[in-house]
Structures are given as C-alpha cells and as structure tokens.
Coordinates of C-alpha atoms in Angstrom, one line a residue:
Chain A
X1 CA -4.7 64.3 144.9
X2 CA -1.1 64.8 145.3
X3 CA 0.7 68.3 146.0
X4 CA 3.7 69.2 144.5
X5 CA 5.5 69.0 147.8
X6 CA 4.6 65.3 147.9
X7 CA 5.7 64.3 144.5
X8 CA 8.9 66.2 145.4
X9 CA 9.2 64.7 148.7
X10 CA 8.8 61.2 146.9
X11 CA 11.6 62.1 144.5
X12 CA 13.9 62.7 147.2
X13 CA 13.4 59.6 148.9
X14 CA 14.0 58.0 146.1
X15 CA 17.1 59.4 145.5
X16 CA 17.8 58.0 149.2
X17 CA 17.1 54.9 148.3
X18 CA 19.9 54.6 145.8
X19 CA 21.9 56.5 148.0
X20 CA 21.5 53.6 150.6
X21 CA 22.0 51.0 148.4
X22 CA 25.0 52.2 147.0
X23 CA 26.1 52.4 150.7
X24 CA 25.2 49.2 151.5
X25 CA 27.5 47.8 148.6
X26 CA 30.2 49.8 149.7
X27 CA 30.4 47.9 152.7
X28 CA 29.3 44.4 151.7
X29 CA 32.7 45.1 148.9
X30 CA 34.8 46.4 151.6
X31 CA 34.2 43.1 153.5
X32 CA 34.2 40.4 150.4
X33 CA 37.9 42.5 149.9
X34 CA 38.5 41.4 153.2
X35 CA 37.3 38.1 153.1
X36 CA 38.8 37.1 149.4
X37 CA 41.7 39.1 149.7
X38 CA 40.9 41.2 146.8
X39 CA 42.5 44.4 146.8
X40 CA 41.0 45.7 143.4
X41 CA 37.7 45.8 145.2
X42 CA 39.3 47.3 148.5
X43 CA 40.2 50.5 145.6
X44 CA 37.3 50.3 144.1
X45 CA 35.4 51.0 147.3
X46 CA 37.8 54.0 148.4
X47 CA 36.9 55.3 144.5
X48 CA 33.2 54.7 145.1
X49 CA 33.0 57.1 148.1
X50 CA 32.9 60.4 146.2
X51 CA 29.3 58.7 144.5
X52 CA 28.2 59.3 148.5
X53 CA 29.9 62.4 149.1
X54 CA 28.1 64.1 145.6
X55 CA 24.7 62.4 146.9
X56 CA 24.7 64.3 150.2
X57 CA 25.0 67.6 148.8
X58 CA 22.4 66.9 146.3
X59 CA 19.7 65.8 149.0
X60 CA 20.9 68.9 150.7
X61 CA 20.1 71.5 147.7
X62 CA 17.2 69.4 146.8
X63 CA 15.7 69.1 150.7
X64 CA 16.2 72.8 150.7
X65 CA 14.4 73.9 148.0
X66 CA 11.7 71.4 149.8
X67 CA 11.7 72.9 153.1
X68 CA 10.6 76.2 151.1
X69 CA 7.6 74.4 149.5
X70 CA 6.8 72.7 152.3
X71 CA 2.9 73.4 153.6
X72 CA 2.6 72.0 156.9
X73 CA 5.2 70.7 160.0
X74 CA 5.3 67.8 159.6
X75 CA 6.6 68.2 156.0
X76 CA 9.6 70.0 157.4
X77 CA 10.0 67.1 160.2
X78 CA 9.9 65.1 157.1
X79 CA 12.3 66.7 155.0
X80 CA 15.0 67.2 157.9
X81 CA 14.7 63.5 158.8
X82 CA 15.7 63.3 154.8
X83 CA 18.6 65.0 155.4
X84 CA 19.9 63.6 158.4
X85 CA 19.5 60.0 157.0
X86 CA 21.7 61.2 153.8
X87 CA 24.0 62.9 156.4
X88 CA 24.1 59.3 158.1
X89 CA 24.8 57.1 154.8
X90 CA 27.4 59.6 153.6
X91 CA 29.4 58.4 156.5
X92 CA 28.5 54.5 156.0
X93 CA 30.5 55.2 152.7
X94 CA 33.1 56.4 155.2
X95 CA 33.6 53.9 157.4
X96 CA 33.4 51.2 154.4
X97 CA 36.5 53.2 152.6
X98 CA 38.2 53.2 156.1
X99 CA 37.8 49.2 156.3
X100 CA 39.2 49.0 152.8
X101 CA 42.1 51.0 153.5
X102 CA 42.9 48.8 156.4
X103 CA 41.9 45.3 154.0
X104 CA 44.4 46.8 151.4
X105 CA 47.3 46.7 154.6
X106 CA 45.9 43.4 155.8
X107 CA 46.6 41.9 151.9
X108 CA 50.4 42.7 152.2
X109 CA 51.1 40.4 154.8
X110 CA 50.0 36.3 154.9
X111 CA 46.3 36.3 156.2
X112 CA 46.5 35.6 160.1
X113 CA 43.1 33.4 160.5
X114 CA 40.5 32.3 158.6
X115 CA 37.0 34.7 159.0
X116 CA 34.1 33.4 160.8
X117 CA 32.4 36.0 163.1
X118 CA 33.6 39.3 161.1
X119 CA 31.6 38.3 158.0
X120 CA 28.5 37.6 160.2
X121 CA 28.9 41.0 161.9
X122 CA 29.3 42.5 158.1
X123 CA 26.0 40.8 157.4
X124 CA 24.1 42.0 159.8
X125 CA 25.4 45.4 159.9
X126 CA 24.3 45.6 156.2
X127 CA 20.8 44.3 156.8
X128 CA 20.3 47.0 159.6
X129 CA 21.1 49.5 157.6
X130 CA 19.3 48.1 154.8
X131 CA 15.6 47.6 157.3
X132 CA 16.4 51.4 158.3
X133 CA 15.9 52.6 155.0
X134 CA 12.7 50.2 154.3
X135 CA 11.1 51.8 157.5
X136 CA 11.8 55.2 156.2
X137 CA 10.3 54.5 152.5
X138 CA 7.9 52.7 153.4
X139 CA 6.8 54.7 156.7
X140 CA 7.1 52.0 158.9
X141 CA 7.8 52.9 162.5
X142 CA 7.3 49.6 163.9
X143 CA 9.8 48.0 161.5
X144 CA 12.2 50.9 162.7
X145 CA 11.8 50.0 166.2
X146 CA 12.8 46.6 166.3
X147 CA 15.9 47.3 164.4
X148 CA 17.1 49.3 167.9
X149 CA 17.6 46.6 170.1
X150 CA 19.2 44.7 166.8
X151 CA 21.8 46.8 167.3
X152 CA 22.6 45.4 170.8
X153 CA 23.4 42.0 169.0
X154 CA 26.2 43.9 166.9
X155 CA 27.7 45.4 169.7
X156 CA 28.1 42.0 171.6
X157 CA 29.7 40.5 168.6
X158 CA 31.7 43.8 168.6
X159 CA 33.2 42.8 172.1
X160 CA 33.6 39.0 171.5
X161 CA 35.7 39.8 168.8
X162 CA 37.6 42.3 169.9
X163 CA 38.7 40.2 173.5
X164 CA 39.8 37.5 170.6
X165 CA 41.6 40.1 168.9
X166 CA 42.9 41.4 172.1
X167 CA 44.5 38.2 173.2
X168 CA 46.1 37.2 169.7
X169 CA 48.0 40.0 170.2
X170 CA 48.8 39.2 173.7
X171 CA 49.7 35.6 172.5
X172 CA 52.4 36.8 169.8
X173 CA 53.6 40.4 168.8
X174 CA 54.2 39.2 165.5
X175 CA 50.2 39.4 165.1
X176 CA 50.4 43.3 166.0
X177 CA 49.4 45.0 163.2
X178 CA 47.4 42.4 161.7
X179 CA 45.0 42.4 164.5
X180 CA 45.0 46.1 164.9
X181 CA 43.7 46.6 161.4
X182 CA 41.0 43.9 162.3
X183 CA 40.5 45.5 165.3
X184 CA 39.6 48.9 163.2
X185 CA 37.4 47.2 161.0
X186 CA 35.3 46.0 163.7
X187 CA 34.6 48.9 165.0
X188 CA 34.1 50.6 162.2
X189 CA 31.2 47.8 160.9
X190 CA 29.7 48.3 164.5
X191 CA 29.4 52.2 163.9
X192 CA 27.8 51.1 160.5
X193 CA 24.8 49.6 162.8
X194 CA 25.0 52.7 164.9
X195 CA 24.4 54.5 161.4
X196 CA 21.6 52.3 160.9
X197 CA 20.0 52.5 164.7
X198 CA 20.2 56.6 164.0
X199 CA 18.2 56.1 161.2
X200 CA 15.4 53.9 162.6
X201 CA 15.4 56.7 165.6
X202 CA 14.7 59.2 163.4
X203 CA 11.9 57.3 161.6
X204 CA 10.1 56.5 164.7
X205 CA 10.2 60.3 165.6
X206 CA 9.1 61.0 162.4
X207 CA 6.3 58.8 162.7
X208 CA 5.2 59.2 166.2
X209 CA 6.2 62.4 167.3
X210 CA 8.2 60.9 170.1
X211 CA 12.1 61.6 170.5
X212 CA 13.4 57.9 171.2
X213 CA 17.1 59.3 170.5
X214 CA 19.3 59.3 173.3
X215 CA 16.4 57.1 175.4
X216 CA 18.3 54.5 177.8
X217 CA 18.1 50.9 175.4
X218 CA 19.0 48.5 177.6
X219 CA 17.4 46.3 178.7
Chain B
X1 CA 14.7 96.7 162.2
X2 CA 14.8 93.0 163.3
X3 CA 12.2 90.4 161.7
X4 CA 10.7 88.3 164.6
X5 CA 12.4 85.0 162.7
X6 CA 16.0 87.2 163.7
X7 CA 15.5 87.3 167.2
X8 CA 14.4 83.0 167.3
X9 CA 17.7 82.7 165.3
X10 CA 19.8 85.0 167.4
X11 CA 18.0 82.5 170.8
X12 CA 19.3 79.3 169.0
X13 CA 22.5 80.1 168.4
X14 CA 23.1 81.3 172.2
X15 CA 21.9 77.9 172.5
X16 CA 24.4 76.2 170.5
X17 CA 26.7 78.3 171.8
X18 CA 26.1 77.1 175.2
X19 CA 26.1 73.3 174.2
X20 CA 29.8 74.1 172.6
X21 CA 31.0 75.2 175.6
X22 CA 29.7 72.0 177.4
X23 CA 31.0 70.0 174.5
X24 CA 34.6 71.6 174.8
X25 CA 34.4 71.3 178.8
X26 CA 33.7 67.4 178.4
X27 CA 36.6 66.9 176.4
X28 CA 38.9 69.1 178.0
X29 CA 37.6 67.0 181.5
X30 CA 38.2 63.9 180.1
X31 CA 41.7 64.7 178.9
X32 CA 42.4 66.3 182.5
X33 CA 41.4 62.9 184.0
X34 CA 43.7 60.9 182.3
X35 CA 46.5 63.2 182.9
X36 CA 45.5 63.6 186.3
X37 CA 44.4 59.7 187.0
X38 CA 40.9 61.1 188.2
X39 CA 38.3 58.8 187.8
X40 CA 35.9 61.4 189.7
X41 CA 36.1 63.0 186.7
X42 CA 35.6 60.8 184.1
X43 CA 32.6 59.5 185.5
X44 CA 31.6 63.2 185.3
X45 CA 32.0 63.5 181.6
X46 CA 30.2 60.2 181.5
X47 CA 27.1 61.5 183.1
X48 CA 27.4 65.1 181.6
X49 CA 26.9 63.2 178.7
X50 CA 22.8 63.9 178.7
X51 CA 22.9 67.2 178.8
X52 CA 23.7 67.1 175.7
X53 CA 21.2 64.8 174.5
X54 CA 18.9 66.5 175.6
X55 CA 20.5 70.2 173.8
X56 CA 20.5 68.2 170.7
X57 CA 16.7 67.4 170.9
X58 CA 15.7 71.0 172.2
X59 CA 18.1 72.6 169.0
X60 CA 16.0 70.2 166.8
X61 CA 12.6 70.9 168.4
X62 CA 13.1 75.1 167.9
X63 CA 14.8 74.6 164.7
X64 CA 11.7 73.1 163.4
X65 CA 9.6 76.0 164.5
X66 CA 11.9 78.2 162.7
X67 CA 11.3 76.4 159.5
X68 CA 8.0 77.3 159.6
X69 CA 9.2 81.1 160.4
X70 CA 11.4 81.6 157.5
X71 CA 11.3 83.8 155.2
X72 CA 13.7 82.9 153.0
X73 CA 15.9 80.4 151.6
X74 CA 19.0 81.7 153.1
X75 CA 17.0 81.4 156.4
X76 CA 16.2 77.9 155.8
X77 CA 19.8 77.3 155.4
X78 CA 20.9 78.9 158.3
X79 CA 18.3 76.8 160.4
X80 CA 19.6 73.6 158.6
X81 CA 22.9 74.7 159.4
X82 CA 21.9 75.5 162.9
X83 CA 20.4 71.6 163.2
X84 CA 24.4 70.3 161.7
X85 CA 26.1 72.2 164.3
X86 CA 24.1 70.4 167.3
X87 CA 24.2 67.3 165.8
X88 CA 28.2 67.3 165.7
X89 CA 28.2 68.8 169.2
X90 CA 26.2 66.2 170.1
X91 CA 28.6 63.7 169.2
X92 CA 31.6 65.1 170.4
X93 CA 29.7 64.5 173.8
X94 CA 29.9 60.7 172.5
X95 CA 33.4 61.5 172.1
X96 CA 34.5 62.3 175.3
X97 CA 32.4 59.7 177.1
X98 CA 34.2 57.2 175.3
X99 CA 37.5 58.9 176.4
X100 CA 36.1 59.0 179.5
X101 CA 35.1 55.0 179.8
X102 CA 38.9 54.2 178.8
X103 CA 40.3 56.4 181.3
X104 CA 38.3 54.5 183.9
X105 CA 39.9 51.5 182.7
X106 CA 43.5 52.7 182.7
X107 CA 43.1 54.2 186.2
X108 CA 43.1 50.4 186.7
X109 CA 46.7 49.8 186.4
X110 CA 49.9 51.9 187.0
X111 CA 50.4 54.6 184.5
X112 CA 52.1 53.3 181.1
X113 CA 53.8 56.8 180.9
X114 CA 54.1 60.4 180.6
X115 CA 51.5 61.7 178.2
X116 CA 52.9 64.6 176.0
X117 CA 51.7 64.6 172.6
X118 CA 48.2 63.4 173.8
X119 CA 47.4 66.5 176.1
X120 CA 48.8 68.2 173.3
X121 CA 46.4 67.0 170.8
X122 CA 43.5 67.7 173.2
X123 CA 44.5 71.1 173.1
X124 CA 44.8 71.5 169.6
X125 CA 41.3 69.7 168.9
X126 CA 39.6 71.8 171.7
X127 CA 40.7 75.0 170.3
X128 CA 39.4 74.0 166.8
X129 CA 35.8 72.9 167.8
X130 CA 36.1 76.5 169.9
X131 CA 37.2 78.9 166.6
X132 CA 35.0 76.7 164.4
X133 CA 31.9 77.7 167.1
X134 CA 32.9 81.4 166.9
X135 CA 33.1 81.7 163.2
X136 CA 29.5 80.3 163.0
X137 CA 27.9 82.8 165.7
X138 CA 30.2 86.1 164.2
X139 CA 29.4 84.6 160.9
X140 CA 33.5 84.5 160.0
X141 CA 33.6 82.3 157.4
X142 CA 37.6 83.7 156.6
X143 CA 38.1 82.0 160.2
X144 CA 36.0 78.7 159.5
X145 CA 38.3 78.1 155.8
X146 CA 41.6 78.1 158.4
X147 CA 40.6 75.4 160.5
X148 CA 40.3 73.0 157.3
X149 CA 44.0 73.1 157.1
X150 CA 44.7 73.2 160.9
X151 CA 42.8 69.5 160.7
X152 CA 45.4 67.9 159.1
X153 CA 47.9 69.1 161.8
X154 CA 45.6 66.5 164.1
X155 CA 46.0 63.8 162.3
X156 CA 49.6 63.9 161.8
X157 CA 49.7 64.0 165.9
X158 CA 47.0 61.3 165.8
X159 CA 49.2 59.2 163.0
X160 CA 52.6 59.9 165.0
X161 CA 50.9 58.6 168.3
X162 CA 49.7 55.8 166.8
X163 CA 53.1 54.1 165.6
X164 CA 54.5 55.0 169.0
X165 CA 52.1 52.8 170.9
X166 CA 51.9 50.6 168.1
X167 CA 55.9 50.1 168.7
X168 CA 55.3 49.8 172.4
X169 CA 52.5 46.7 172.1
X170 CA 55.2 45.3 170.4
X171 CA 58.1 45.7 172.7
X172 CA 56.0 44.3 176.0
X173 CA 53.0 42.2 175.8
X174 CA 52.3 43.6 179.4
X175 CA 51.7 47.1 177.7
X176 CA 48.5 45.3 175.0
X177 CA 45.8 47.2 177.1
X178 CA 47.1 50.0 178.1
X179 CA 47.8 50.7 174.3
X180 CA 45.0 50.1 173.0
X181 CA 42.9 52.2 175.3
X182 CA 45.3 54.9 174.5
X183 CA 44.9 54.0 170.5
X184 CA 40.9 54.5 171.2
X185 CA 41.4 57.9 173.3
X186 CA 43.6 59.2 170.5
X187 CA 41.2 57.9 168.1
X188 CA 38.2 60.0 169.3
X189 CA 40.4 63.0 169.7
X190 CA 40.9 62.6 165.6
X191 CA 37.3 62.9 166.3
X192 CA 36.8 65.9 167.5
X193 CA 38.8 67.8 165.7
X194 CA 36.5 66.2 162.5
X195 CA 33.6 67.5 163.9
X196 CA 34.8 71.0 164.1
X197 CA 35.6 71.0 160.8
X198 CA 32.1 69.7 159.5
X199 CA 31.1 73.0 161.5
X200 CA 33.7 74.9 159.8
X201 CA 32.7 73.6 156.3
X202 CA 29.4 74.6 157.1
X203 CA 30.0 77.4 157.9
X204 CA 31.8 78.5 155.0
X205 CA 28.9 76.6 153.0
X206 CA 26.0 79.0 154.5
X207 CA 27.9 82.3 153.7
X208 CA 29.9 81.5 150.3
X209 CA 27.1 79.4 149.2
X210 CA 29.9 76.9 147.9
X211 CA 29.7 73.4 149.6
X212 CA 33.3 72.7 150.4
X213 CA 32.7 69.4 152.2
X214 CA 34.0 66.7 150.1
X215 CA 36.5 68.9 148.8
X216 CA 39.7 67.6 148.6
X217 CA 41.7 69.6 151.3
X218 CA 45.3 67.9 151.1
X219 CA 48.0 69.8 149.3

C-alpha cells in the first residue's frame, strides 16, 4: 500500500524527469547550433531557458508542501535531494543558453575549423547527465557511482581542447575571438558534467547514507 | 517564549554565518595573492578549500534534523533556505580556489600589469556576498532586493575587463596566457557576486513569499 507522501514523491520525480530532459535538449541544440551553424536554434535555446527557470520554482513549492507531509527522514533526505537536482538542471539550461549566445557570435564570422572533439565532449556531457537522472528515478546508486569517475574523462577532453585552443590563438591573433568563444563553450559543457557528477553524488547519499560529495576522486 | 526548533535555527545560521566569513576570506586571499604575487597564499585558499566542504555537509546534516523539527511551513522554508545559502557558499569556496590555481600559474612569469579594475571587482563582489549574508541572518529582505541591482554593476566591470584583455591577446601573442588566466580569475569573480545574489533572492523569497529568481532584473 502506497502513502500519499509516496504518490506525491513519485509525481515530483516525474516532473524531474521532464525537467531533465528538457535540459538535456537544451544543450544537445546549443551544440547542433554550433555544429550546423544554425543560429535559429542558438535563439531558440536562450528562449527555452525560462521552461527551466518556471520548473525550479515549481519543484520548490511542490517539494515543500512534501517536506510537510513527509513521515519519516529519509523522506525529507529524499525530497531535498529533489530539490537540489532541480536546483542543478536549472543551471544545465544555463550554461546551454550561455554556449548559444557565444554559437550566435561564432556564426558572424567564417567558421575557424571543422568540429571533431567538441561534439564528442557535447555527447558525453549529455549522457552523464542523462545516467544521473536514471540513477535518481530509478534508485540506482550503483549506476550513480560510476558516472563520477566519468566525469574525469570530460575534464581531460576539457584540457586537450583547450591547449588546442590555446595555441591557435598563439598561432594567429586573427583567431582571437573565435577561439575565445570556443574556449567558453568548453567550459561551460564541462560544468554540465559537473552538474551531472552533483547529481549522481547526491543519489549515492541518498541511497547509502554516505556523503561522497567533496571525497578526493582521483585516482 | 522560544520553541526548541528557534534555538536549532538561530545555531544554523551562526553556522552559515561562520562559513560566509570563510567564504569571503578565501576570496578576498586569493585576490590579495595576485596583487601581492604570493603564492603562499594561494596555496592557502587552495587547501582552505575543505573547510568548507565539510560546513556544507554539516549545514546539510542539521538542516535535515530540523525538518523533522518544524512546525510549520514557513519553517520548512527557512531550513530549505538555510540548505541554498551553504550550497552557494560552498561554491564560492570553488570560486576562489580556482582563482587561486591561476594565480599560481601567473606567479610563473613577470607580472602582465597593474591590476586596477580587478582588485576593484573583488571588492565589490566581496561586499555583496557580505550584505547578502547579513540580510539573511537580520532577516532584511529591503537590503537583499538592493544587491539585485548592485549585480549588474559586476558584470559591467567583468564585461569592461574582458575586452581589455581581449585587445591585449591581440596586440602580443607573448601576453595569450597571462590573459586568459586573468579572463578565468575575472570570470569566477562574475561568480561570486552571482552567488550572493541567489542568497539575496532567497532571501527576499523566504520573507515576501514572492520568488524573484528568474525575474528579469535589467531595466
């Protein structure tokens, strides 16, 4: 037999869900706009980001009307993890708008190279986020941990971009700009994954009791 | 007369009081060891770094057990609040290690120049996170709204700084690194003064019962 609070608490993860996948498109978009030059989509996704901002408050009200129904400890561990992982996705949708705003500069000028790595990084940025939110549905802490050192393989890519960036600037000042905008979006698809590593943290708390946040991940 | 649940509330925001005041501290050091060319120092703010982990885990911990204390739902709001506030404190640690990791790497080669605007903007991001802080604990929110508008004033610095390196990687290729640590290190000041106006926006959300984030705050 269900209680209330768990149909409620169901409802609300739900609600995640949709959040998260509207999230996930924001930054698969941002990056097809980068990749096709297309900057209708780069608008669209700076529209899209008030969708995320109206989510958040709504899994706020809702998670606190939950907290007051709540029976037991763990259903307010529960509902707080809720709220941090909206609190999280609400600022995916941020950093995608701030990749389209610099993919809407990049179009004005002739594209400087052809994309190999920054797609791959967009992908797997994306499917983090995407196994975070699995884990949390589907209360899977040991799906949550693998996605942590996951993120290690983002943030190397991070760096072997960025030293390519660094010395095509170096090379010719004419490429200034152009890499500093892809030096932006880089960064901010590696603080997606950072997004998605917070979640998976928060799952394994939830899960096991056990604060893995701010533990030492390397190896 | 208090209720018990006042007193736990009263000892968790001397907490986050006290992880503000190591949050400001860190970014004040890790503007004073740029300016200063003390590496000492920012391998201080590096390692100060866990204190505030570990504040963020013990806020989350108590603020749990509070939950389960509340009596009402403006308490449960306040608590939530509470849990918002050490999260963004938290992060502004993040903030000024990474400051502190590109000062290390400038203190590497001969100063690039005088830094005006940049102490400047550490100053004026500081004394946000600071009022925004106070206006929580006095429970101002008349003093959270004017930090809202004093953000913008931050990223006009952050925006004028910008182009000024920006010009400068493109005057000398010998100045490419420098720069761009300096384009990071302005970046994360942008940062900070973002996270003290979550604070603030909370702030004015707990007592107005209006959620102003998402608002839009330009003219």
């Amino acid at each position: 037999m269900q209680r209330p609070f768990d149909i409620e608490l169901a409802k609300l993860k739900e609600k995640l869900l949709l959040m998260a996948g509207t999230a996930e498109a924001s930054v698969q978009n941002a990056i097809r706009a980068l990749i096709e030059r297309d900057s209708v989509l780069a608008e669209k996704v700076k529209a899209d980001d008030d969708l995320l901002d109206r989510f958040e408050m709504e899994v706020d009200e809702e998670a606190i009307n939950l907290l007051a129904m709540a029976p037991l400890a763990t259903d307010l561990r529960a509902v707080t993890v809720a709220m941090k992982i909206s609190h999280d996705l609400e600022r995916v949708g941020d950093e995608a708008t701030a990749i389209a705003k610099r993919v809407l500069e990049l179009n004005r000028e002739p594209q400087l190279k052809e994309y190999v790595d920054i797609p791959k990084m967009g992908r797997l940025a994306t499917s983090l986020l995407h196994s975070a939110l699995d884990a949390f549905v589907h209360q899977r802490p040991d799906q949550a941990r693998l996605i942590i050192p996951a993120d290690n393989e983002v943030d190397q890519l991070h760096k072997q971009i960025n030293r390519e960036l660094t010395s095509l600037i170096e090379q010719d000042k004419a490429n200034v700009r152009r890499c500093l905008n892809l030096i932006v979006i880089i960064k901010r698809l590696e603080r997606v994954a950072d997004h998605a590593t917070n979640i998976a943290e928060d799952v394994v708390y939830l899960h096991e009791a056990t604060d893995i946040r701010h533990a030492d991940h390397a190896e």
